[in-house]
Coordinates of C-alpha atoms in Angstrom, one line a residue:
A4 CA -9.1 0.1 -0.3
V5 CA -5.9 0.4 -2.3
V6 CA -3.8 3.6 -2.7
L7 CA -1.3 3.9 -5.5
L8 CA 1.1 6.5 -4.1
D9 CA 3.9 8.3 -6.0
M10 CA 6.8 9.2 -3.7
Q11 CA 7.8 12.4 -5.7
L12 CA 4.9 14.8 -5.5
P13 CA 5.0 18.6 -6.1
D14 CA 3.5 19.7 -2.7
M15 CA 4.4 16.9 -0.3
S16 CA 6.6 13.8 -0.2
G17 CA 4.9 10.5 -0.7
M18 CA 6.5 9.3 2.6
E19 CA 4.6 12.0 4.5
I20 CA 1.4 11.0 2.8
L21 CA 2.0 7.3 3.6
K22 CA 2.6 8.3 7.3
T23 CA -0.6 10.3 7.3
I24 CA -2.6 7.4 5.8
R25 CA -1.2 5.0 8.4
S26 CA -1.9 7.4 11.3
S27 CA -5.5 8.0 10.1
G28 CA -6.5 4.5 11.1
K29 CA -8.4 4.0 7.9
P30 CA -8.0 0.6 6.3
A31 CA -6.0 1.2 3.1
T32 CA -3.4 -0.9 1.4
V33 CA -0.7 1.4 0.0
I34 CA 1.4 0.6 -3.0
V35 CA 4.3 3.0 -3.4
M36 CA 5.6 4.0 -6.8
T37 CA 8.7 6.0 -7.7
A38 CA 11.0 6.7 -10.6
H39 CA 13.8 7.2 -8.1
G40 CA 13.8 3.7 -6.7
S41 CA 16.4 2.6 -4.2
M42 CA 16.6 -0.3 -1.8
E43 CA 16.7 2.2 1.1
G44 CA 13.5 3.9 -0.1
A45 CA 11.7 0.6 -0.5
I46 CA 12.8 -0.5 3.0
E47 CA 11.7 2.8 4.5
A48 CA 8.3 2.7 2.8
M49 CA 7.7 -0.9 3.9
R50 CA 8.6 0.0 7.5
E51 CA 6.1 2.8 7.3
G52 CA 3.4 0.3 6.3
A53 CA 3.4 0.2 2.5
Y54 CA 2.1 -3.1 1.1
D55 CA 4.6 -3.1 -1.8
F56 CA 7.0 -0.9 -3.8
L57 CA 7.0 -0.3 -7.6
T58 CA 9.7 1.4 -9.7
K59 CA 8.9 3.4 -12.9
P60 CA 8.6 2.8 -15.7
L61 CA 5.7 0.6 -14.5
D62 CA 5.0 -2.9 -15.8
F63 CA 1.2 -2.6 -16.0
E64 CA 0.7 -6.3 -15.8
R65 CA 2.7 -6.3 -12.5
V66 CA 0.6 -3.4 -11.3
R67 CA -2.6 -5.2 -12.2
V68 CA -1.6 -8.3 -10.3
M69 CA -0.3 -6.3 -7.3
V70 CA -3.6 -4.3 -7.1
R71 CA -5.6 -7.5 -7.3
N72 CA -3.5 -9.1 -4.5
A73 CA -3.8 -6.0 -2.4
L74 CA -7.6 -5.9 -2.8
E75 CA -7.8 -9.6 -1.8
R76 CA -5.6 -8.9 1.3
H77 CA -7.9 -6.0 2.2
R78 CA -11.0 -8.2 1.9
L79 CA -9.4 -10.9 4.0
L80 CA -8.4 -8.4 6.7
Q81 CA -11.9 -7.1 6.8
Q82 CA -13.3 -10.6 7.2
L83 CA -10.8 -11.2 10.0
D84 CA -11.9 -8.0 11.8
E85 CA -15.5 -9.0 11.5
A86 CA -14.8 -12.5 12.9
R87 CA -12.9 -10.9 15.8
D88 CA -15.9 -8.6 16.5
I89 CA -18.3 -11.5 16.5
S90 CA -16.1 -13.7 18.7
S91 CA -15.8 -10.9 21.3
L92 CA -19.6 -10.7 21.8

């Protein structure tokens, strides 16, 4: 339900992975992390569908709260989809 995605990976950029996740159609909430944070990178990640953006070093309390909120968002979106499916019958 939640993906913690580093933007600097050895084999592929995190932005490419984010785009792949979005195009797959699978319901995942992506939180992007990077040690090379910039406002431009955050804006690009959010435009590509990231839920939020963290910079390293990580504040683990903030990560915990963000993951909890992302899971709740995911749960609510699933309920909304189910309600839409029922109402279309």
